[in-house]
XYZ file of C-alpha atoms in Angstrom:
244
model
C 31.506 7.324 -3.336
C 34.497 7.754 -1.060
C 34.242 8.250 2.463
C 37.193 9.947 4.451
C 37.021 8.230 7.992
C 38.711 10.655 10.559
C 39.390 9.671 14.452
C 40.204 12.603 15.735
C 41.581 11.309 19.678
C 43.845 9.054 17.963
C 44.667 11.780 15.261
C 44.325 9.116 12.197
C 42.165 9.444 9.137
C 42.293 7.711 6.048
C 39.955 7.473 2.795
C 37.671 4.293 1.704
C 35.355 3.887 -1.069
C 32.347 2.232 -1.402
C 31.474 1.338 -4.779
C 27.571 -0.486 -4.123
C 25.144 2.589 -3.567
C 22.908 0.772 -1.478
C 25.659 0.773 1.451
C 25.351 4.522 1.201
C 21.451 4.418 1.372
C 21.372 5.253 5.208
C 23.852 8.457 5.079
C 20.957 9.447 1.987
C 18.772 12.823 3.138
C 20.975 13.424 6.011
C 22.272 16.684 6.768
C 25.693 17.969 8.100
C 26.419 17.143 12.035
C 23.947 14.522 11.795
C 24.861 10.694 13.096
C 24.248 8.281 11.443
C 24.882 4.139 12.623
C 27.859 2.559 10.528
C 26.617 -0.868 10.160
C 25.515 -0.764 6.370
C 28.738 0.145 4.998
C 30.349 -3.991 6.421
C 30.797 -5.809 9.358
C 33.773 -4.204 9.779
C 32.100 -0.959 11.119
C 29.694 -2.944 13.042
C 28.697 -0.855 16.512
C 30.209 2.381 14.621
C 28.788 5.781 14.888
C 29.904 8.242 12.766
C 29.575 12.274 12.006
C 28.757 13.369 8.715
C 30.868 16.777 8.978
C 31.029 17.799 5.356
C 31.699 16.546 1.584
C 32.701 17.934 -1.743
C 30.306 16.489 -5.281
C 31.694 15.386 -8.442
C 32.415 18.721 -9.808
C 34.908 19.606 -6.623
C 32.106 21.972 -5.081
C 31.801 22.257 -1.169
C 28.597 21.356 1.126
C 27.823 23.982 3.043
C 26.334 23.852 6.602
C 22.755 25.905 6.651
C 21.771 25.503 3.313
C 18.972 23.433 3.687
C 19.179 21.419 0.224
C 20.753 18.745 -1.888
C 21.378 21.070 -4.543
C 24.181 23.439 -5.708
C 23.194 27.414 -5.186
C 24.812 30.650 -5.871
C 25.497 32.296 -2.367
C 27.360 35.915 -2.037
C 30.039 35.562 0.455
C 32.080 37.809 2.537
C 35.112 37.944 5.167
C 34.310 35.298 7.615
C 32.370 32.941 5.997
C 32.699 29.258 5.733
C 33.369 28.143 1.892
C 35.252 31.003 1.081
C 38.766 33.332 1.703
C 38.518 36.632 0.822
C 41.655 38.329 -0.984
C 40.914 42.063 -0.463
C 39.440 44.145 2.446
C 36.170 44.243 1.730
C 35.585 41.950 -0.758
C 32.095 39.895 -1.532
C 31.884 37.722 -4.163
C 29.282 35.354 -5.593
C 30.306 31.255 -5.398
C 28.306 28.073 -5.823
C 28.448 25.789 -2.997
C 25.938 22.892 -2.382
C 23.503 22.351 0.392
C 23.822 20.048 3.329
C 21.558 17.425 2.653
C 23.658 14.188 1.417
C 22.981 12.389 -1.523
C 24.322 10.363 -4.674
C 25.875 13.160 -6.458
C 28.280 13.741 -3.777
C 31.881 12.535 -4.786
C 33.506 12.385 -0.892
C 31.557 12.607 2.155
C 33.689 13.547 5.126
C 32.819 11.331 8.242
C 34.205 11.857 12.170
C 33.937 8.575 14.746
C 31.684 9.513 17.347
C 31.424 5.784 18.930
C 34.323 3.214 18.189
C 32.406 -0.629 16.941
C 33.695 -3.865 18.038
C 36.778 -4.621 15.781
C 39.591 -1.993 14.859
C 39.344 -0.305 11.285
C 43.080 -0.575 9.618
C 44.784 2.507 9.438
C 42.274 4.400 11.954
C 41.741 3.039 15.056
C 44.223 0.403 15.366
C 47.135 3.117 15.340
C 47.785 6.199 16.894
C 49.585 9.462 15.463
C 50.607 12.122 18.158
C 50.616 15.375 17.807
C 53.948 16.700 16.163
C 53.165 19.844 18.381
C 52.275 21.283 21.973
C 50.504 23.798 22.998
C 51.462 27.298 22.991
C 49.191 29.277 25.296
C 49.790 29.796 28.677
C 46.047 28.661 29.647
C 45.787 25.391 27.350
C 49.283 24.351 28.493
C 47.699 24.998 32.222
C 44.662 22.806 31.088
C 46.638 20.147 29.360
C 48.469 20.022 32.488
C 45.976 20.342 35.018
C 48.303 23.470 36.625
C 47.170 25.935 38.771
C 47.914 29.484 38.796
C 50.845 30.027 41.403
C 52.539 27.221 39.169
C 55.200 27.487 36.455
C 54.419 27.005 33.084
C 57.311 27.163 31.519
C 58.419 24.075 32.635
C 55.946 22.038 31.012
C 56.361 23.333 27.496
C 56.510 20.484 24.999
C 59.619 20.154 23.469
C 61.206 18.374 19.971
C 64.754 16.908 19.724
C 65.589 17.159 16.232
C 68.764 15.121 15.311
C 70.437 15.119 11.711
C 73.598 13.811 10.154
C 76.436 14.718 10.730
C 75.153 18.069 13.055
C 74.753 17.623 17.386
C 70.859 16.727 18.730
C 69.063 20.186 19.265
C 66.162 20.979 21.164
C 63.156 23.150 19.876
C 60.707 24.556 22.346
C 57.726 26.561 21.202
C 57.380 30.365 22.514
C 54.980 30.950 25.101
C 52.020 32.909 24.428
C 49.936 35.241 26.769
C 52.587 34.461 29.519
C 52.184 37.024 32.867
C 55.445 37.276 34.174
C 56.873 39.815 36.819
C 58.671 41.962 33.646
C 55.287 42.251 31.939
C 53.460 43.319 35.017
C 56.270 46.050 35.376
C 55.876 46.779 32.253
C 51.938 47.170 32.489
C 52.492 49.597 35.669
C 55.048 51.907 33.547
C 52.665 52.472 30.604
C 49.533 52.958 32.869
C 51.964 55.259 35.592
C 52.901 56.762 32.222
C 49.298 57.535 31.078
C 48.349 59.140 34.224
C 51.358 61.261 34.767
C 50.713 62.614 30.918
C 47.203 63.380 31.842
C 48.082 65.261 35.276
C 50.820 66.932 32.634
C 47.938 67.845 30.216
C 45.448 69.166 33.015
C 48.266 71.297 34.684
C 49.405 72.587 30.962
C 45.813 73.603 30.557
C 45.513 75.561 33.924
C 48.434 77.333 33.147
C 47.128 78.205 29.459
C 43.589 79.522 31.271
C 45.806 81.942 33.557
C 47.748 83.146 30.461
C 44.550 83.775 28.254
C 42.780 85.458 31.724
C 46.147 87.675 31.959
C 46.423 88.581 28.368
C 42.803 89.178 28.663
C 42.717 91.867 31.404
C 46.179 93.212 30.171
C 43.647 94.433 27.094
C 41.023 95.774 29.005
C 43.380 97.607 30.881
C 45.148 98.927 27.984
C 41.704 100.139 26.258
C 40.804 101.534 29.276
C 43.572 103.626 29.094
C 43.179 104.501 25.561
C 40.168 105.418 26.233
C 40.956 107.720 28.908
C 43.882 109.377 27.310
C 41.316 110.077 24.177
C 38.969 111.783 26.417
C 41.404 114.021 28.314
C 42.998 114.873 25.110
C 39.115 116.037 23.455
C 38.673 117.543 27.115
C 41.788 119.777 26.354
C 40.891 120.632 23.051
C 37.493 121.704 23.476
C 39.061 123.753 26.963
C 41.128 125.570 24.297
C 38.605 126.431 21.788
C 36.821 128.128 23.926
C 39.540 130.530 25.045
């Protein structure tokens, strides 16, 4: 079996396998996010403790957290889900994933140091990788940083110098996300001054249309009214004429 050994505040990891079984015999029955004490696999991981975190059997098939088992099981998945990417909106579809509980059929178990031993592990824990990239976010560069509010973050943004042949050094400096600055509070004000002034617009539109409808609407009573009294004089005059 292969273990892949990941340290994740040095930002290292690297794969080892262990070819006699009864080294693996502790990390047997356990279940994902369980820790287990390193000191079967050598004396090299003497005082380790590590986090099982995941692990893939022979036939390339994933464990998946919850499913309380050591076997492989037919699960429907959706949008969301761990184990799976869905292609169209929508979608569901029915994959076999194994259970959580480790055992021998497992190909690569995926393990995170929770408690660094006594002597350094080559390639892990005696070397450190940094990360190639900053922060982007206003509010993790302001916790990186330990900034407060009234300060500037844009002078702490991480930057990369990138040099190649023949071509002058450059600088590359990430875009700032979720950044408050006086042009996007301006902005903020226009399109909420904006709302309100198109509601007042639409109230005032809508008073004016009630007056209309009321006007139109007494013009026509007024107008049968006076039908109706130009039909009666007229059948008044009529009858006045027949009797003669």
């Amino acid at each position: 079996m292969k273990l892949n050994i990941s340290y994740p505040s040095h930002g290292t990891q690297k794969t080892i396998e262990i070819d006699n079984e009864l080294k693996m015999r502790p990390f047997y029955e356990k279940r994902i996010s369980h820790e287990v004490p390193g000191d079967s696999l050598g004396d090299e991981f003497k005082g380790y403790i590590f986090r099982i975190t995941g692990g893939n059997d022979r036939q390339g098939f994933p464990m998946k957290q919850g499913i309380l088992t050591n076997k492989r099981v037919r699960l429907l998945f959706s949008k969301g889900q761990s184990c799976y990417r869905s292609r169209r909106a929508g979608e569901r579809k029915r994959k076999s994933v194994r259970g959580c509980i480790v055992d021998s059929q497992l190909s690569v178990l995926s393990l995170v140091i929770v408690k660094k031993g006594e002597q350094d592990i080559p390639g892990i824990t005696d070397t450190t990788r940094p990360r190639r990239l900053g922060p982007k976010r206003a509010n993790k560069l302001r916790t990186l940083f330990a900034l407060d509010k009234t300060d500037d973050v844009r002078k702490y943004v991480i930057k990369r110098k990138i040099e190649k042949e023949g071509k002058k050094p450059s600088v590359k400096a990430p875009k700032i996300q979720r950044l408050v600055t006086p042009q996007r509070l301006q902005r903020k004000r226009a399109e909420v001054a904006g709302k309100r002034n198109r509601a007042i617009k639409q109230r005032e539109l809508a008073a004016d249309y009630a007056v209309l409808l009321a006007k139109r609407a007494k013009e026509r009573t007024e107008a049968r009214k006076a039908e109706h009294e130009r039909r009666r004089l007229s059948s008044n005059r009529a009858s006045g004429s027949s009797d003669k």
